[in-house]
XYZ file of C-alpha atoms in Angstrom:
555
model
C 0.489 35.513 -54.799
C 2.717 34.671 -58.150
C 1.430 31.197 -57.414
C -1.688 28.895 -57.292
C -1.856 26.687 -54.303
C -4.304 24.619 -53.290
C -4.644 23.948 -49.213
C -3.112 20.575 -49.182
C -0.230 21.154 -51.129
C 0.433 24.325 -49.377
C 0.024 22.662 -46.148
C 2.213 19.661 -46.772
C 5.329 22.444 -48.004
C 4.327 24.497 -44.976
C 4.844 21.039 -42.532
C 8.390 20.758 -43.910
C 9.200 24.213 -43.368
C 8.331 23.902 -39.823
C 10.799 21.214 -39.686
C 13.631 23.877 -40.190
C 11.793 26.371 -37.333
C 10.076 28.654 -39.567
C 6.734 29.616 -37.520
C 3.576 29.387 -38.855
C 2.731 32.849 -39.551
C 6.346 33.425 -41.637
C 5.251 30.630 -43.469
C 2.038 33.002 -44.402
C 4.742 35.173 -46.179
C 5.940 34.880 -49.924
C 9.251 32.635 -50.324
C 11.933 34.922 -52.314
C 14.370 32.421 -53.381
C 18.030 33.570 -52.726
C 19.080 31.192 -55.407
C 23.194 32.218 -55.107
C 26.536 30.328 -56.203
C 28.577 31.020 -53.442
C 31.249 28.989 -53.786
C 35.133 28.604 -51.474
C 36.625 27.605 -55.345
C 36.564 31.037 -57.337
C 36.652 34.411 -56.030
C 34.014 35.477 -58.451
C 31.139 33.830 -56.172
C 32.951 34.365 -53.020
C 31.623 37.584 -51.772
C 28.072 36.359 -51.240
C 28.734 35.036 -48.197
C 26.567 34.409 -44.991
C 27.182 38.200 -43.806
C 25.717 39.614 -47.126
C 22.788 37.180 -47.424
C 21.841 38.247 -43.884
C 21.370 41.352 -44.787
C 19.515 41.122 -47.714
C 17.108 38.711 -45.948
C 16.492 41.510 -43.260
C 15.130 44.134 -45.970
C 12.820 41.424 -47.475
C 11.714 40.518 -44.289
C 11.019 44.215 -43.399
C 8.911 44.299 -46.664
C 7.126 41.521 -45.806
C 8.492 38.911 -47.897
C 10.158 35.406 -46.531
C 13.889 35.050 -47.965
C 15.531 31.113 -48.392
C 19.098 30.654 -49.646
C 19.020 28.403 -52.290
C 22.406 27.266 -53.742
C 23.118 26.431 -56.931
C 26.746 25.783 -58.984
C 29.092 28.524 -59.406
C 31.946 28.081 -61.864
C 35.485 29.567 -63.133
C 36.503 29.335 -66.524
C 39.949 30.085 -64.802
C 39.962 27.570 -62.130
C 40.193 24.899 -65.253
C 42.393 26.774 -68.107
C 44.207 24.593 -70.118
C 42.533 21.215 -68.732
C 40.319 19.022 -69.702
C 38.254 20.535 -67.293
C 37.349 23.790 -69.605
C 35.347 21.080 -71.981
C 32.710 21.921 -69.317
C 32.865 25.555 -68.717
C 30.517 26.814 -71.569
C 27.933 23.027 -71.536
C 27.658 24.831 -68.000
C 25.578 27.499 -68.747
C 22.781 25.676 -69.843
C 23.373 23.317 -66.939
C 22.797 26.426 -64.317
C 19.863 27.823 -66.732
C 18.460 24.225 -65.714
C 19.204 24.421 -61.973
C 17.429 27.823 -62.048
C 14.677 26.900 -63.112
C 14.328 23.740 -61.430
C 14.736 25.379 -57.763
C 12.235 28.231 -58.688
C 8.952 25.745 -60.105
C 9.737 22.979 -58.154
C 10.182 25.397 -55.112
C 7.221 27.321 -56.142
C 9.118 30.329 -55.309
C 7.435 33.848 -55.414
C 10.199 35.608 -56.474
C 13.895 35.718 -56.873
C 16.997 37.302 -56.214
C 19.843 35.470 -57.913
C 23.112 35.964 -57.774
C 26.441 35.286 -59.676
C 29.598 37.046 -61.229
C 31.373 34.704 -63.803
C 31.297 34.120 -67.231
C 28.641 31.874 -67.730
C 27.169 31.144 -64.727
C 25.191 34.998 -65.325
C 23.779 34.249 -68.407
C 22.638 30.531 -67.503
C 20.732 32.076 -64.131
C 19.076 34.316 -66.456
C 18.404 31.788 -68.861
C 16.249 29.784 -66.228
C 14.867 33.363 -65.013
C 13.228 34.131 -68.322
C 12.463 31.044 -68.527
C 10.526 30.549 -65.238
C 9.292 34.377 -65.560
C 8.886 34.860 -62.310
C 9.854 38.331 -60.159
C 13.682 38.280 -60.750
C 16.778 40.454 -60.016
C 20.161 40.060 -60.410
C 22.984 41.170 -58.035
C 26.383 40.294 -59.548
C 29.451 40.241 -57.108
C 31.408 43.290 -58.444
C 35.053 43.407 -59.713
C 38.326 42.491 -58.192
C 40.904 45.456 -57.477
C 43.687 44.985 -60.351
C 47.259 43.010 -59.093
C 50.582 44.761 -59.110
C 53.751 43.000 -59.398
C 56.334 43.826 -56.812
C 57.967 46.439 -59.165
C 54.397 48.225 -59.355
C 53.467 47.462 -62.946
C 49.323 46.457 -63.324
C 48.900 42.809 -63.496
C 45.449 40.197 -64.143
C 45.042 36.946 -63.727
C 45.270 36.702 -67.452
C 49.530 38.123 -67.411
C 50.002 34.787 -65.166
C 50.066 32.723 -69.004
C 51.561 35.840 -70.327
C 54.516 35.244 -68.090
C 54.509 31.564 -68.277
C 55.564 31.723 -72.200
C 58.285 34.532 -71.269
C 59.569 32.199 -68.453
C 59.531 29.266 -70.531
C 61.214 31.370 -73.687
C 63.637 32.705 -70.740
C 63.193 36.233 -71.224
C 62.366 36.382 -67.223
C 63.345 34.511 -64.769
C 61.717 32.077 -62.593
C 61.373 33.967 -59.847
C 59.307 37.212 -62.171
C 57.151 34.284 -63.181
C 56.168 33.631 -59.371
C 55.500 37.137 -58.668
C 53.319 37.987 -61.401
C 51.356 34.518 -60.112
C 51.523 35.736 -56.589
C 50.319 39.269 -57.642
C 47.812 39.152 -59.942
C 44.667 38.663 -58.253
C 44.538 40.278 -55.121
C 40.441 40.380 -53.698
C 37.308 38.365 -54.773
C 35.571 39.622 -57.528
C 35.278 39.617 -61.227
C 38.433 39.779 -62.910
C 39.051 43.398 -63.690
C 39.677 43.475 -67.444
C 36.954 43.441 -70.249
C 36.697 39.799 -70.066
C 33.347 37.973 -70.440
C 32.333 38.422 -66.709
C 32.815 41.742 -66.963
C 30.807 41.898 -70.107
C 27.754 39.358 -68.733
C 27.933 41.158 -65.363
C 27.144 44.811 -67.758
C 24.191 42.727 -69.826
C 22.790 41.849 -66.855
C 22.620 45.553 -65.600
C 21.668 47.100 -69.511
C 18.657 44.114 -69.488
C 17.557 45.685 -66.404
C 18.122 42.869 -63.736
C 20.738 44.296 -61.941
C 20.762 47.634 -59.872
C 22.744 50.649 -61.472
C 26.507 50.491 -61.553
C 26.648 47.023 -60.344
C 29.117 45.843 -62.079
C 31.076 48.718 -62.077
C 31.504 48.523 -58.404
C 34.311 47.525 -56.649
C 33.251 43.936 -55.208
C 32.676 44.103 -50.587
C 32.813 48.131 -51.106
C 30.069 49.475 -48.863
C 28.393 50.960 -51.848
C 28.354 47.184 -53.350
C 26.541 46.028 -49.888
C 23.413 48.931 -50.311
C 23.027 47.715 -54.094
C 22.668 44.486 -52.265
C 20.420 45.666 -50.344
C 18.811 47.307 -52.885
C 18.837 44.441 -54.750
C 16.204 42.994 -52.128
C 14.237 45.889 -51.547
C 13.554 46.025 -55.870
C 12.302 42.113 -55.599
C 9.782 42.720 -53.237
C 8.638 45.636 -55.114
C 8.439 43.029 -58.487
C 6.268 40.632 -56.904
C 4.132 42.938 -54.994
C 3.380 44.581 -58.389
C 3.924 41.715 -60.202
C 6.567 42.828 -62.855
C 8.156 39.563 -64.633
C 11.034 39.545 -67.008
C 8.706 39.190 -69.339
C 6.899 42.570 -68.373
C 10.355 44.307 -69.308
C 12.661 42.705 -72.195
C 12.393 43.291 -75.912
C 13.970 42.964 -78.820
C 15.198 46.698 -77.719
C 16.481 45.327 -74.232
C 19.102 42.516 -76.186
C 19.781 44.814 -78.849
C 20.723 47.673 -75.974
C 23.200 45.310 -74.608
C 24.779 44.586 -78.182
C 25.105 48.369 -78.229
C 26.882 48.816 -74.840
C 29.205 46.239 -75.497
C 30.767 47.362 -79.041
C 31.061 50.934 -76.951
C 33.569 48.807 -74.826
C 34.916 46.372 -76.769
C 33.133 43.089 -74.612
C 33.895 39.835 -74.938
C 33.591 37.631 -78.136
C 31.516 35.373 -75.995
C 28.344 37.651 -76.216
C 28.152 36.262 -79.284
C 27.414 32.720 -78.074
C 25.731 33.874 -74.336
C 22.922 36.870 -76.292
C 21.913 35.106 -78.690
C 20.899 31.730 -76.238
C 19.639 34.136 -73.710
C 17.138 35.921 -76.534
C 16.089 32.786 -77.939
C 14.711 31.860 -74.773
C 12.676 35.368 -74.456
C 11.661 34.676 -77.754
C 13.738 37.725 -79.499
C 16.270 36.976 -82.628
C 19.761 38.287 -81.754
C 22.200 36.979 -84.541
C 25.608 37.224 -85.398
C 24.038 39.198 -88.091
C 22.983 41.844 -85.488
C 26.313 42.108 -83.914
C 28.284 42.944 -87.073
C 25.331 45.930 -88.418
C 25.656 47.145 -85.110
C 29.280 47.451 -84.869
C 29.034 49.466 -87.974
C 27.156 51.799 -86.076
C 27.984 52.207 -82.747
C 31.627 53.550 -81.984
C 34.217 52.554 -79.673
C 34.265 54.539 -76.712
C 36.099 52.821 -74.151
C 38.981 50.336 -73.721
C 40.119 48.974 -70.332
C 42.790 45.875 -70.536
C 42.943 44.053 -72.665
C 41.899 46.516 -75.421
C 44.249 49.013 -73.194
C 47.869 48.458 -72.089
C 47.152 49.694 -68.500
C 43.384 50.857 -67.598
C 41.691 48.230 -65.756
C 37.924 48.002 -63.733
C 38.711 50.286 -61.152
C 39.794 53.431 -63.841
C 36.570 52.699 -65.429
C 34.827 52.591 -62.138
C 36.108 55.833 -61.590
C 35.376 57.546 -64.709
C 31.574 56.762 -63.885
C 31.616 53.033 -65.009
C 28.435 51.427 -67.283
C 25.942 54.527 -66.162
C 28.786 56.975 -68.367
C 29.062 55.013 -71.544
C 25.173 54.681 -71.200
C 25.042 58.192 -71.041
C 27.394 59.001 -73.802
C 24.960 56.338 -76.375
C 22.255 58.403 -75.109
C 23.022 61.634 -75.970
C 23.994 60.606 -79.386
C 20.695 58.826 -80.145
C 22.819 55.214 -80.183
C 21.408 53.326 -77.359
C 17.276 52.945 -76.914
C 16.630 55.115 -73.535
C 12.731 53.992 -73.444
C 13.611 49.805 -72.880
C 12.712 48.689 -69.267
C 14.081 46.999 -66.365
C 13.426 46.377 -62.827
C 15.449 49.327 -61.572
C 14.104 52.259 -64.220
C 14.588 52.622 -67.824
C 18.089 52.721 -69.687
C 16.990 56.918 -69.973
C 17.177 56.537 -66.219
C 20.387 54.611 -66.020
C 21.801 57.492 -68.041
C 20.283 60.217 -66.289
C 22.275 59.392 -62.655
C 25.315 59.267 -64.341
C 28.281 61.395 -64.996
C 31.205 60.952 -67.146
C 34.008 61.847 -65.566
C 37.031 61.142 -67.362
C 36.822 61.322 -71.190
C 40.366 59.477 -71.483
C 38.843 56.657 -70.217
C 35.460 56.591 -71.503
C 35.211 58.773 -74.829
C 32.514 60.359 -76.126
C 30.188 59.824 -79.619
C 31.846 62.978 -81.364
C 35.318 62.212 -79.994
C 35.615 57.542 -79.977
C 38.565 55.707 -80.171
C 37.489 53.528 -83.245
C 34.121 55.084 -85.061
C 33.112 51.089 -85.061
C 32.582 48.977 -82.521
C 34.881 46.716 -80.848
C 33.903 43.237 -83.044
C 33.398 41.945 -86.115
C 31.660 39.284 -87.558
C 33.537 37.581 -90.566
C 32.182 35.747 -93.483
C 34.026 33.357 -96.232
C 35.140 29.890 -96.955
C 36.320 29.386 -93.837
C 33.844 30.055 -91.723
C 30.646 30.221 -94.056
C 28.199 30.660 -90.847
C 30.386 32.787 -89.945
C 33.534 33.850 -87.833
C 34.108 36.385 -84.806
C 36.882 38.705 -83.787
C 37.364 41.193 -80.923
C 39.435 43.859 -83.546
C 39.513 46.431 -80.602
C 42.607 43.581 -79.125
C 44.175 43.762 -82.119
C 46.975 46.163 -83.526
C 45.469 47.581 -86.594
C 48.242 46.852 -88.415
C 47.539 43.073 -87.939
C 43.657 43.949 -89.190
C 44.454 42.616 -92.770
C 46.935 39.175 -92.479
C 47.841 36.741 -95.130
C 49.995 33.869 -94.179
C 50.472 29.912 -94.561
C 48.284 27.878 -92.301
C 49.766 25.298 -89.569
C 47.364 23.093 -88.716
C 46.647 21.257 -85.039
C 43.706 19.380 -83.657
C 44.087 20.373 -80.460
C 44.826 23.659 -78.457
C 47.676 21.333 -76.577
C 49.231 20.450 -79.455
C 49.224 24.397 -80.922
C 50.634 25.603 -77.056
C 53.267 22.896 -77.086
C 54.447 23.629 -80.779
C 54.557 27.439 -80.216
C 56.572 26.691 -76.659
C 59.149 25.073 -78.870
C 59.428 27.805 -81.031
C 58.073 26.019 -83.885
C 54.969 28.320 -85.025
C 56.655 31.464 -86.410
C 55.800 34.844 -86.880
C 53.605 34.875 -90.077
C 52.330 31.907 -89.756
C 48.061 30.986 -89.513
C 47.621 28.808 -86.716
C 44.318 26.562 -87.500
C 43.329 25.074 -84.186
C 40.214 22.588 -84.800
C 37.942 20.215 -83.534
C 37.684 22.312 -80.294
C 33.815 23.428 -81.303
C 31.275 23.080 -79.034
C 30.517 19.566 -80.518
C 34.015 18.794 -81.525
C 36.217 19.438 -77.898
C 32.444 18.654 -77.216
C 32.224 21.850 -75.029
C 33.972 24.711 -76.683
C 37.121 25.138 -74.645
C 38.895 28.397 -74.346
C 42.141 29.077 -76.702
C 43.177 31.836 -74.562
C 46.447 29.609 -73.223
C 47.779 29.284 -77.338
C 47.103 32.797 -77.335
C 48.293 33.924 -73.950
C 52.021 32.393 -75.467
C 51.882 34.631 -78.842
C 51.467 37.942 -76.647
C 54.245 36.283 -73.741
C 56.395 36.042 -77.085
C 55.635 39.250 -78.490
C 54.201 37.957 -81.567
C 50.812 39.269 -81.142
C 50.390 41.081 -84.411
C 52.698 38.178 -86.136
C 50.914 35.436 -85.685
C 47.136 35.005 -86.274
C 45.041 32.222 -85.047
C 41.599 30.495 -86.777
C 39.973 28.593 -84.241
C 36.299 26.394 -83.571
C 37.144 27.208 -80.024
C 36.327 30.561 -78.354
C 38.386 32.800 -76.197
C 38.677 34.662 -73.082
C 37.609 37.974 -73.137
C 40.814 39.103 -71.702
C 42.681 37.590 -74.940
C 44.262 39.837 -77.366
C 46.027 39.629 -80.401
C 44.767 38.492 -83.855
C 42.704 35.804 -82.336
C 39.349 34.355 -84.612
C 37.206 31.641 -83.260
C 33.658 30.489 -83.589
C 34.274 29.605 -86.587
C 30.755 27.982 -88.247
C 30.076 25.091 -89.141
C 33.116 23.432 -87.271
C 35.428 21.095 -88.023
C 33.766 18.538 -86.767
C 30.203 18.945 -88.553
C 32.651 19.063 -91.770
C 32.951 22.367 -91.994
C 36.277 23.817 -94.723
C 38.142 24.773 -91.432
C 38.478 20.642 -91.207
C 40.000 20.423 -94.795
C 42.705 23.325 -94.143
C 46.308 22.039 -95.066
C 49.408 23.300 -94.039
C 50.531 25.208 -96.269
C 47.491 26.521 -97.196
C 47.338 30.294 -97.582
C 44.709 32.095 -95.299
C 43.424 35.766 -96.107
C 42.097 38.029 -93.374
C 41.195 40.929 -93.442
C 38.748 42.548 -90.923
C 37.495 45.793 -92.327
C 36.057 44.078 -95.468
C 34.801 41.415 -92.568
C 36.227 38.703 -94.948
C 38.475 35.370 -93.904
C 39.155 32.716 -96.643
C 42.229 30.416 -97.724
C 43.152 29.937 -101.604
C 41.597 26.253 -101.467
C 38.812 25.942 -104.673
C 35.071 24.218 -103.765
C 36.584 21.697 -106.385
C 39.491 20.917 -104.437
C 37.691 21.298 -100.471
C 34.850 18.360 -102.362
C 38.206 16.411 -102.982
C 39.875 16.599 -99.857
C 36.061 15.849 -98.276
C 35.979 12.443 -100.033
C 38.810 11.180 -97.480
C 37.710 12.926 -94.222
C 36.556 11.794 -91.564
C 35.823 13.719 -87.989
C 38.103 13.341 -84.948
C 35.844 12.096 -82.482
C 37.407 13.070 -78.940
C 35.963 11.349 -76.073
C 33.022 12.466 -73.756
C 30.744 10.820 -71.243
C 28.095 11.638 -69.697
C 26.515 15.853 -69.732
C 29.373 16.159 -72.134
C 28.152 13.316 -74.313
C 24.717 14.596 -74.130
C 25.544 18.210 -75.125
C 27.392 16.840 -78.133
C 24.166 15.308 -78.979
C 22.278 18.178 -78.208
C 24.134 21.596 -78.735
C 23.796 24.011 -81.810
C 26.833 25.794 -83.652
C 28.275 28.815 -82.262
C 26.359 30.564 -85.003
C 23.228 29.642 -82.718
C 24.653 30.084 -79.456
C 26.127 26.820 -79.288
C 23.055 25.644 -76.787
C 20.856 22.726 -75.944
C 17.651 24.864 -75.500
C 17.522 26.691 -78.924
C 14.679 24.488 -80.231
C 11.832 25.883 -78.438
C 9.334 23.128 -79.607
């Protein structure tokens, strides 16, 4: 067994079990800890529902293992957009890494299968996992078939703020509003755009928890249910050979991921949710290792919103995470030896098939010969800065313009709404860092208005706070230190000019080190309230240029 027990202690757990009518000689069988986030508040955690835990208790069962449902939370960056409630979306990860790897010691579980779909409920479980190091896969709940407005055009849940700022501008009506709201998210699932789900759902596959094409399956298709079941089958095999994360990541494993998701343009959140999940497997992924590999590693594919109309399901169909794989392999840009549960990333490759090169390109033939991010350095932002460039129009990829500046995403949303941020302009949205909001909200609803305007590549916006991955336009957040540890970004003016330009991975404002010491004399942080976990991930929580978590300190 995984674990040391002596009699009494076994015993006394075994007593309690009997309480629940588990006989004595399935109590003789190793616990596998179903630790899931099913959830009746987001589709993303919906689909593992009584039905599909059934049946992945019957294969352990058959192997001789002993499966328990354990549940833990299961959050929706959506559910909360443009709340107060999105303060505790990203302090939430770390929350679920802790839940993880509370159930599993103080359950003295044998192994695990866990199980979650959104944005950073995926990389907390795994968080705990590698922390805990016991036998561990992942199943994530596959993606959600793409909306379609009553006129047939391809909608996501992220059009719905799209088509709020068009309403409100009135350039639709009321009733297009409604539809598109009505339309846009049609099953459970993972949102089917390149949003961070999407992206976490992929690292968990590339790091080898999940089974192949996970989360390029359609979510309650019958070929999701046997990776489900496969799912179970793979955990028993773990702990019977006694394979731990730890048997199977390296530095290799994180940087693999890195490499995957500049071929597809992933979300700008990897570079808070890889970094975290590395520390705590004691590997060094830094924003550093982003930007040199997006120098290296092309663009191959773009689904929405780094395409106007291909969503999950084209991608799906085009041969989904096992193609691009396939396409880094052949070209020597992806390491084919690094482990995992299910085989190595040469045998993730190897069982795929790229069938559609419009939708997933190849090495020799990619849509951008970088990758889909970029890390930008100057004196705003002198940690550093991130952008997704694959949202952007390249004609927005160098910007100048005067900066408006707003403490607040609200304030920035309700300005814009009244038509008084104009194309041109710099938007400076501050003190929404993961200390400052404290939590690191989304800015996705500011941004969601520029593109429902049409001003995507005429208005650019420096931000603290991070983004959806859905969100396109000239969008740069993360921005290190933040406003409220003092960083320049809290000394911006209006008026100000701001420089950007995102080839030469360079964003700065015409403000001297003379003149940002002045202004420094007289400043003092906006100190937005926050009780309780908020309070005490204030306290605790690095920059976004270390993953903006409470467990980077290892000692």
């Amino acid at each position: 067994m995984i674990r040391e027990w002596n009699e009494e202690s076994l015993d006394h757990r075994n007593t309690l079990l009997y309480a629940m009518g588990i006989s004595e000689e399935d109590a003789k069988r190793p616990i596998i800890g179903l630790v899931n986030t099913w959830n009746e508040m987001n589709p993303g955690h919906y689909p593992f529902d009584k039905a599909l835990i059934a049946e992945m208790k019957e294969e352990i069962y058959k192997l001789g293992g002993l499966a328990l449902e354990l549940p833990i939370s299961g959050i929706c960056d959506g559910i909360c957009s443009n709340t107060p409630g999105d303060r505790y979306t990203l302090p939430a990860r770390d929350l679920v890494s802790s839940e993880v790897e509370m159930v599993a010691n103080l359950n003295m579980l044998e192994g695990m299968v866990i199980m979650a779909t959104c944005d950073k409920v995926v990389p907390g479980m795994l968080m705990g996992a590698v922390r805990v190091d016991i036998p561990t896969v992942m199943f994530t709940g596959g993606y959600m078939a793409a909306g379609h407005r009553s006129d047939g055009r391809m909608i996501t849940l992220t059009h719905t703020k799209q088509a709020y700022a068009a309403y409100v501008e009135g350039s639709i009506t009321r009733e297009e509003y409604k539809d598109v709201v009505r339309h846009a998210c049609p099953t459970p699932g993972a949102c089917p755009f390149m949003g961070t789900a999407q992206t976490m759902c992929a690292m968990a596959e590339i790091l080898g928890f999940a089974p192949h094409d996970n989360a390029s399956t359609r979510s309650q298709s019958e070929k999701w249910h046997e990776l489900a079941r496969q799912a179970a089958r793979q955990v028993m095999y773990a702990w019977e050979h006694e394979i731990r994360p730890s048997d199977i990541l390296s530095q290799s494993s994180f940087e693999n991921v890195v490499r995957y998701m500049m071929a597809t343009g992933g979300s700008t959140n990897s570079l808070l949710h890889i970094p975290a999940l590395a520390r705590q497997a004691d590997f060094d992924i830094t924003p550093e290792t982003f930007d040199a590999i997006s120098r290296e590693v092309p663009l191959l594919s773009t689904i929405y919103p780094n395409h106007p109309t291909y969503t999950m399901e084209d991608f799906d169909a085009a041969g989904g995470i096992g193609a691009v794989v396939k396409e880094l392999a052949a070209a020597g840009k992806i390491d084919t030896e690094a482990k995992g549960m299910f085989g190595t990333i040469g045998d993730k490759a190897a069982h795929a098939e790229n069938k559609n090169h419009d939708v997933i390109h190849t090495v020799a033939d990619p849509i951008y010969d970088h990758g889909g991010l970029a890390v930008l350095h100057g004196n705003i932002g002198t940690d550093s800065a991130i952008v997704k460039f694959s949202a952007v129009d390249p004609a927005a990829w160098r910007f100048s313009g005067p900066a408006k500046c707003y403490d607040s995403q609200d304030d920035a949303w309700h300005a814009i709404l009244k038509d008084e941020i104009v194309a041109g302009d710099v938007v400076i949205i501050r003190y929404e860092g993961p200390k400052g909001a404290p939590g690191m909200p989304h800015m996705e609803t500011f941004m969601a208005a520029v593109l429902g305007k049409g001003l995507g590549s005429q208005i650019a916006l420096v931000s603290d706070g991070r983004f959806s991955g859905a969100t396109g336009g000239l969008a740069i957040g993360h921005v290190s230190p933040e406003a409220y540890e003092g960083g320049n970004l809290a000394l911006i003016q209006d008026g100000d000019m701001v420089y950007i330009d995102i080839e030469a991975r360079t964003l700065n404002v015409d403000v001297s080190e003379e003149e940002f010491a002045r202004r420094k004399e007289s400043w003092k942080p906006i100190v937005k309230p926050a009780t309780g976990w908020l309070q005490l991930f204030r306290k605790q929580c690095t920059s976004a240029h270390r993953g903006a978590t409470v467990y980077w300190d290892k000692d």
